[in-house]
Amino acid sequence: MMAHSHAHGHAHAHHHHGPSLPATGNLNTAFLLGIGLNVLYVMVEAGAGWWYNSLALLTDAGHNFTDVISLLLAFFALKISQRKPTDRFTYGYGKSTTLVSLLNAVLLLLAVGAIGWEAIERLGTAPALNGTAISLVSGVGILINAGTALLFFRDKDHDINVKGAYLHMAADALVSLGVVVAGVVMYYTDWFWVDAVMSLVIVAVIVWSTWGLLVESLRLTLDAVPHGVDLAAIRAYLLEVPGVTEVHDLHVWAMSSTENSLTAHLVVEEDSSDFQLSEIRNDLRDHFHIPHVTLQVERGTEGHACADAGVYH
């Protein structure tokens, strides 16, 4: 804990890293394996889609290709985020994971717009298709996409960047299952329009799975309170600390997709002697999962004169 002599008495809590961070080595392997498998599958699926003139296969191949790009960006962000802070980037590069998750969500939504337009145009002119071949190719896709999703399953709740990769792969597995169903239906009924309809279903699944990622990524990019952090509970806890009479200028934001920060002004009774910043720091880290804490202490009536008291609640 470091004390500073400014207009107010400042006290900064030491930085601690929370428990439950993703294992970097495992994630490196997951990303590299996932990228390699999906590159191979995109080549096979796109070739099969072109050969059999299947829009559903081409649609899924195009989506899988965007996922390869997404995985590459997410892997790049993971590596960049591990770089140490510098004099220019004093917080480090952890925010890159949030920016990449936002970029991935936007790219996916742009891609499905083009896919949906093509599917609508093709509804009235459905060509004859090989349902058996389409089902077999997509069956392989189920195995590859589901297997890749499982690589990220353990860490998906600790990092929005990893969660984005997991959602892409899980959605792909469902999409491939849909294409298998379309192939079976076309084989037994010759309803070849099902291929275009399934493309529209794929578009709906992608939008549904991506929308939450887009919203959360945008929130974190704008330094909103991260999902799962209860600001009201934090304020209530701080006000219950013995000696604290007021809390203002309270901010919580994401430094990266895995670590949160907090700053706050605490107005403390002038004669308070049992006020312990170290205990507050430990509680915020252990119970609220906020490892980076900065607290400004204002004694007695000094706090009411703070310029920020009426600006930040």
Coordinates of C-alpha atoms in Angstrom, one line a residue:
M1 CA 0.0 0.0 0.0
M2 CA 1.5 3.3 -1.1
A3 CA 0.5 6.7 0.4
H4 CA 0.7 9.9 -1.6
S5 CA 0.5 13.5 -0.4
H6 CA -1.9 15.3 -2.8
A7 CA -5.0 17.4 -2.2
H8 CA -6.4 14.3 -0.7
G9 CA -4.7 11.3 0.9
H10 CA -4.4 8.7 -1.8
A11 CA -3.8 5.0 -1.1
H12 CA -3.3 2.4 -3.7
A13 CA -3.8 -1.3 -3.2
H14 CA -1.3 -3.7 -4.7
H15 CA -2.2 -5.6 -7.8
H16 CA -3.0 -9.2 -7.6
H17 CA -4.1 -11.6 -10.2
G18 CA -7.4 -13.5 -9.7
P19 CA -7.5 -17.2 -9.5
S20 CA -9.3 -18.9 -12.5
L21 CA -7.3 -17.5 -15.4
P22 CA -7.0 -19.6 -18.5
A23 CA -4.0 -21.8 -18.9
T24 CA -2.0 -20.2 -21.6
G25 CA -0.2 -23.4 -22.8
N26 CA -3.5 -25.3 -23.2
L27 CA -5.0 -22.4 -25.1
N28 CA -2.1 -22.1 -27.5
T29 CA -2.5 -25.8 -28.3
A30 CA -6.3 -25.4 -28.6
F31 CA -6.0 -22.5 -31.0
L32 CA -3.3 -24.1 -33.2
L33 CA -5.1 -27.4 -33.4
G34 CA -8.4 -25.7 -34.1
I35 CA -7.0 -23.5 -36.8
G36 CA -5.3 -26.4 -38.6
L37 CA -8.4 -28.7 -38.5
N38 CA -10.7 -25.9 -39.8
V39 CA -8.4 -24.9 -42.6
L40 CA -8.4 -28.4 -43.9
Y41 CA -12.2 -28.8 -43.6
V42 CA -12.9 -25.4 -45.3
M43 CA -10.9 -26.6 -48.3
V44 CA -12.8 -29.9 -48.4
E45 CA -16.2 -28.4 -47.9
A46 CA -15.8 -25.5 -50.3
G47 CA -14.6 -28.0 -53.0
A48 CA -17.5 -30.3 -52.4
G49 CA -19.9 -27.3 -52.4
W50 CA -18.6 -26.1 -55.7
W51 CA -18.6 -29.7 -57.2
Y52 CA -22.1 -30.5 -56.1
N53 CA -23.5 -27.0 -56.5
S54 CA -24.7 -26.9 -52.9
L55 CA -25.3 -23.4 -51.5
A56 CA -25.7 -24.9 -48.0
L57 CA -22.2 -26.4 -48.2
L58 CA -20.7 -23.2 -49.7
T59 CA -22.5 -21.1 -47.1
D60 CA -21.1 -23.3 -44.3
A61 CA -17.6 -23.3 -45.9
G62 CA -17.7 -19.5 -46.1
H63 CA -18.8 -19.3 -42.4
N64 CA -16.0 -21.8 -41.5
F65 CA -13.5 -19.6 -43.3
T66 CA -14.6 -16.6 -41.3
D67 CA -14.1 -18.7 -38.2
V68 CA -10.6 -19.6 -39.3
I69 CA -9.9 -15.8 -39.5
S70 CA -11.6 -15.4 -36.1
L71 CA -9.4 -18.0 -34.6
L72 CA -6.3 -16.5 -36.0
L73 CA -7.3 -13.0 -34.7
A74 CA -8.2 -14.5 -31.3
F75 CA -4.9 -16.3 -31.1
F76 CA -3.0 -13.2 -32.1
A77 CA -4.8 -11.2 -29.4
L78 CA -4.0 -13.8 -26.8
K79 CA -0.3 -13.6 -27.7
I80 CA -0.3 -9.8 -27.7
S81 CA -2.2 -9.6 -24.4
Q82 CA 0.7 -11.5 -22.7
R83 CA 3.2 -8.7 -23.5
K84 CA 4.3 -6.6 -20.5
P85 CA 3.1 -3.0 -19.9
T86 CA 5.3 -0.3 -21.3
D87 CA 5.8 3.5 -20.6
R88 CA 3.3 4.2 -23.4
F89 CA 0.9 1.3 -22.8
T90 CA 0.9 1.3 -19.0
Y91 CA -2.1 -1.1 -18.7
G92 CA -0.4 -3.6 -21.1
Y93 CA -2.1 -5.0 -24.2
G94 CA -4.9 -7.0 -22.5
K95 CA -7.6 -4.9 -24.2
S96 CA -6.6 -6.4 -27.5
T97 CA -8.6 -9.5 -26.7
T98 CA -11.8 -7.4 -26.2
L99 CA -11.2 -5.5 -29.4
V100 CA -10.7 -8.8 -31.4
S101 CA -13.9 -10.3 -30.0
L102 CA -15.8 -7.2 -31.1
L103 CA -14.2 -7.4 -34.6
N104 CA -15.0 -11.1 -34.9
A105 CA -18.7 -10.4 -34.1
V106 CA -18.9 -7.6 -36.6
L107 CA -17.2 -9.7 -39.4
L108 CA -19.6 -12.6 -38.8
L109 CA -22.7 -10.4 -39.0
L110 CA -21.4 -8.9 -42.3
A111 CA -20.8 -12.3 -43.7
V112 CA -24.2 -13.7 -42.9
G113 CA -25.8 -10.7 -44.6
A114 CA -24.3 -11.7 -47.9
I115 CA -25.1 -15.3 -47.3
G116 CA -28.8 -14.6 -46.5
W117 CA -29.2 -12.4 -49.7
E118 CA -27.8 -15.2 -51.9
A119 CA -30.1 -17.8 -50.2
I120 CA -33.2 -15.7 -50.8
E121 CA -32.4 -15.2 -54.5
R122 CA -31.9 -19.0 -54.9
L123 CA -35.2 -20.0 -53.2
G124 CA -37.2 -19.8 -56.5
T125 CA -34.5 -21.5 -58.7
A126 CA -33.3 -24.5 -56.7
P127 CA -31.2 -26.9 -58.9
A128 CA -30.9 -30.6 -58.4
L129 CA -28.4 -31.6 -55.7
N130 CA -26.6 -34.7 -54.4
G131 CA -28.1 -35.1 -51.0
T132 CA -25.9 -38.0 -50.0
A133 CA -22.6 -36.3 -50.7
I134 CA -23.8 -33.1 -48.9
S135 CA -24.7 -35.1 -45.8
L136 CA -21.4 -37.0 -45.8
V137 CA -19.3 -33.8 -46.1
S138 CA -21.3 -32.1 -43.4
G139 CA -21.1 -35.1 -41.1
V140 CA -17.3 -34.7 -41.1
G141 CA -17.9 -31.0 -40.2
I142 CA -19.9 -32.0 -37.1
L143 CA -16.9 -34.0 -35.8
I144 CA -14.3 -31.3 -36.5
N145 CA -16.4 -28.3 -35.2
A146 CA -17.6 -30.1 -32.1
G147 CA -14.1 -31.3 -31.4
T148 CA -12.7 -27.8 -31.8
A149 CA -15.4 -26.4 -29.5
L150 CA -14.5 -28.8 -26.8
L151 CA -10.9 -27.5 -26.9
F152 CA -12.2 -24.2 -25.7
F153 CA -14.9 -25.4 -23.4
R154 CA -13.0 -25.3 -20.1
D155 CA -11.8 -21.7 -20.5
K156 CA -14.9 -20.2 -22.2
D157 CA -16.3 -18.6 -19.0
H158 CA -13.0 -16.9 -18.0
D159 CA -12.2 -15.0 -21.2
I160 CA -14.6 -13.4 -23.7
N161 CA -12.1 -13.9 -26.5
V162 CA -12.0 -17.7 -25.9
K163 CA -15.8 -17.6 -25.5
G164 CA -16.1 -16.1 -29.0
A165 CA -14.0 -18.9 -30.4
Y166 CA -16.1 -21.5 -28.5
L167 CA -19.4 -20.1 -29.7
H168 CA -18.2 -20.0 -33.3
M169 CA -17.2 -23.6 -33.2
A170 CA -20.3 -24.8 -31.3
A171 CA -22.6 -22.9 -33.8
D172 CA -20.7 -24.5 -36.7
A173 CA -21.3 -28.0 -35.3
L174 CA -25.1 -27.2 -35.1
V175 CA -25.0 -25.7 -38.6
S176 CA -23.3 -28.8 -40.0
L177 CA -25.9 -30.9 -38.4
G178 CA -28.6 -28.8 -40.2
V179 CA -26.9 -29.4 -43.5
V180 CA -26.8 -33.1 -42.9
V181 CA -30.6 -33.0 -42.3
A182 CA -31.1 -31.0 -45.5
G183 CA -29.1 -33.6 -47.4
V184 CA -31.2 -36.4 -46.1
V185 CA -34.4 -34.6 -46.9
M186 CA -33.3 -33.9 -50.4
Y187 CA -32.2 -37.5 -51.0
Y188 CA -35.6 -38.9 -50.0
T189 CA -37.9 -36.1 -51.3
D190 CA -36.1 -34.2 -54.1
W191 CA -37.1 -31.0 -52.3
F192 CA -34.0 -29.2 -53.5
W193 CA -35.3 -25.8 -52.2
V194 CA -34.4 -27.2 -48.7
D195 CA -30.8 -26.3 -49.5
A196 CA -31.5 -22.6 -49.7
V197 CA -33.9 -22.7 -46.7
M198 CA -31.2 -24.4 -44.6
S199 CA -28.8 -21.6 -45.6
L200 CA -31.3 -19.1 -44.1
V201 CA -31.6 -21.3 -40.9
I202 CA -27.8 -21.2 -40.7
V203 CA -27.8 -17.4 -41.0
A204 CA -30.4 -17.3 -38.1
V205 CA -28.2 -19.6 -35.9
I206 CA -25.1 -17.5 -36.6
V207 CA -26.9 -14.2 -35.8
W208 CA -28.4 -15.7 -32.6
S209 CA -25.0 -17.1 -31.4
T210 CA -23.1 -13.9 -32.2
W211 CA -25.4 -11.2 -31.0
G212 CA -24.6 -11.7 -27.3
L213 CA -20.9 -11.7 -28.1
L214 CA -21.3 -8.4 -30.0
V215 CA -23.2 -6.7 -27.2
E216 CA -20.7 -7.8 -24.5
S217 CA -17.7 -7.0 -26.6
L218 CA -19.0 -3.5 -27.3
R219 CA -19.8 -3.0 -23.6
L220 CA -16.3 -3.9 -22.6
T221 CA -14.7 -1.7 -25.3
L222 CA -16.7 1.2 -23.9
D223 CA -15.4 0.4 -20.4
A224 CA -18.9 -0.6 -19.1
V225 CA -19.1 -2.6 -16.0
P226 CA -18.2 -6.2 -17.0
H227 CA -20.8 -8.9 -17.1
G228 CA -21.1 -10.7 -13.8
V229 CA -19.9 -7.7 -11.7
D230 CA -22.5 -6.4 -9.3
L231 CA -21.7 -2.7 -8.9
A232 CA -24.5 -2.2 -6.4
A233 CA -23.2 -5.0 -4.2
I234 CA -19.7 -3.5 -4.4
R235 CA -21.0 -0.1 -3.3
A236 CA -23.0 -1.7 -0.5
Y237 CA -19.9 -3.6 0.7
L238 CA -17.7 -0.5 0.7
L239 CA -20.4 1.5 2.7
E240 CA -20.4 -1.3 5.3
V241 CA -16.7 -1.0 5.9
P242 CA -16.2 0.4 9.5
G243 CA -15.4 4.1 9.3
V244 CA -16.6 4.6 5.7
T245 CA -19.4 7.2 5.5
E246 CA -19.6 7.8 1.8
V247 CA -18.5 6.3 -1.5
H248 CA -18.2 8.2 -4.8
D249 CA -16.3 8.2 -8.1
L250 CA -16.7 4.4 -8.2
H251 CA -15.7 2.9 -11.5
V252 CA -15.2 -0.8 -12.5
W253 CA -14.0 -1.7 -16.0
A254 CA -12.3 -4.5 -17.8
M255 CA -8.5 -4.2 -18.3
S256 CA -8.6 -7.3 -20.5
S257 CA -11.0 -10.1 -21.2
T258 CA -9.9 -11.8 -17.9
E259 CA -9.0 -9.0 -15.4
N260 CA -11.1 -6.2 -14.0
S261 CA -10.1 -2.9 -12.3
L262 CA -11.7 -0.7 -9.8
T263 CA -11.2 2.9 -8.6
A264 CA -13.2 4.7 -5.8
H265 CA -13.1 7.6 -3.4
L266 CA -13.9 6.6 0.2
V267 CA -14.9 9.3 2.7
V268 CA -13.7 8.1 6.1
E269 CA -14.5 9.4 9.6
E270 CA -11.8 11.7 10.9
D271 CA -11.2 9.6 14.0
S272 CA -11.5 6.2 12.4
S273 CA -8.6 4.1 13.5
D274 CA -9.6 0.5 12.5
F275 CA -9.8 1.4 8.8
Q276 CA -7.8 -1.2 6.8
L277 CA -7.2 -0.8 3.1
S278 CA -5.5 -4.2 2.8
E279 CA -8.7 -5.9 4.0
I280 CA -10.8 -4.0 1.4
R281 CA -8.3 -4.9 -1.3
N282 CA -8.4 -8.6 -0.3
D283 CA -12.2 -8.7 -0.2
L284 CA -12.6 -7.0 -3.6
R285 CA -10.1 -9.5 -5.1
D286 CA -11.5 -12.7 -3.4
H287 CA -15.2 -12.0 -3.4
F288 CA -15.7 -9.7 -6.4
H289 CA -12.9 -11.0 -8.6
I290 CA -11.3 -7.6 -9.0
P291 CA -7.5 -7.9 -8.8
H292 CA -6.6 -4.3 -9.7
V293 CA -7.8 -1.8 -7.1
T294 CA -7.1 1.9 -6.5
L295 CA -8.7 3.6 -3.6
Q296 CA -8.6 7.3 -2.6
V297 CA -9.2 8.0 1.0
E298 CA -10.7 11.3 2.1
R299 CA -10.9 12.1 5.8
G300 CA -13.8 13.8 7.5
T301 CA -15.2 16.9 5.8
E302 CA -12.4 16.8 3.3
G303 CA -14.4 14.3 1.3
H304 CA -17.3 16.7 0.8
A305 CA -15.0 19.2 -0.8
C306 CA -13.8 16.7 -3.5
A307 CA -14.4 18.0 -7.0
D308 CA -15.6 14.6 -8.2
A309 CA -18.2 14.0 -5.4
G310 CA -21.0 15.6 -7.4
V311 CA -19.8 14.4 -10.8
Y312 CA -19.4 10.6 -10.4
H313 CA -21.9 8.8 -8.2

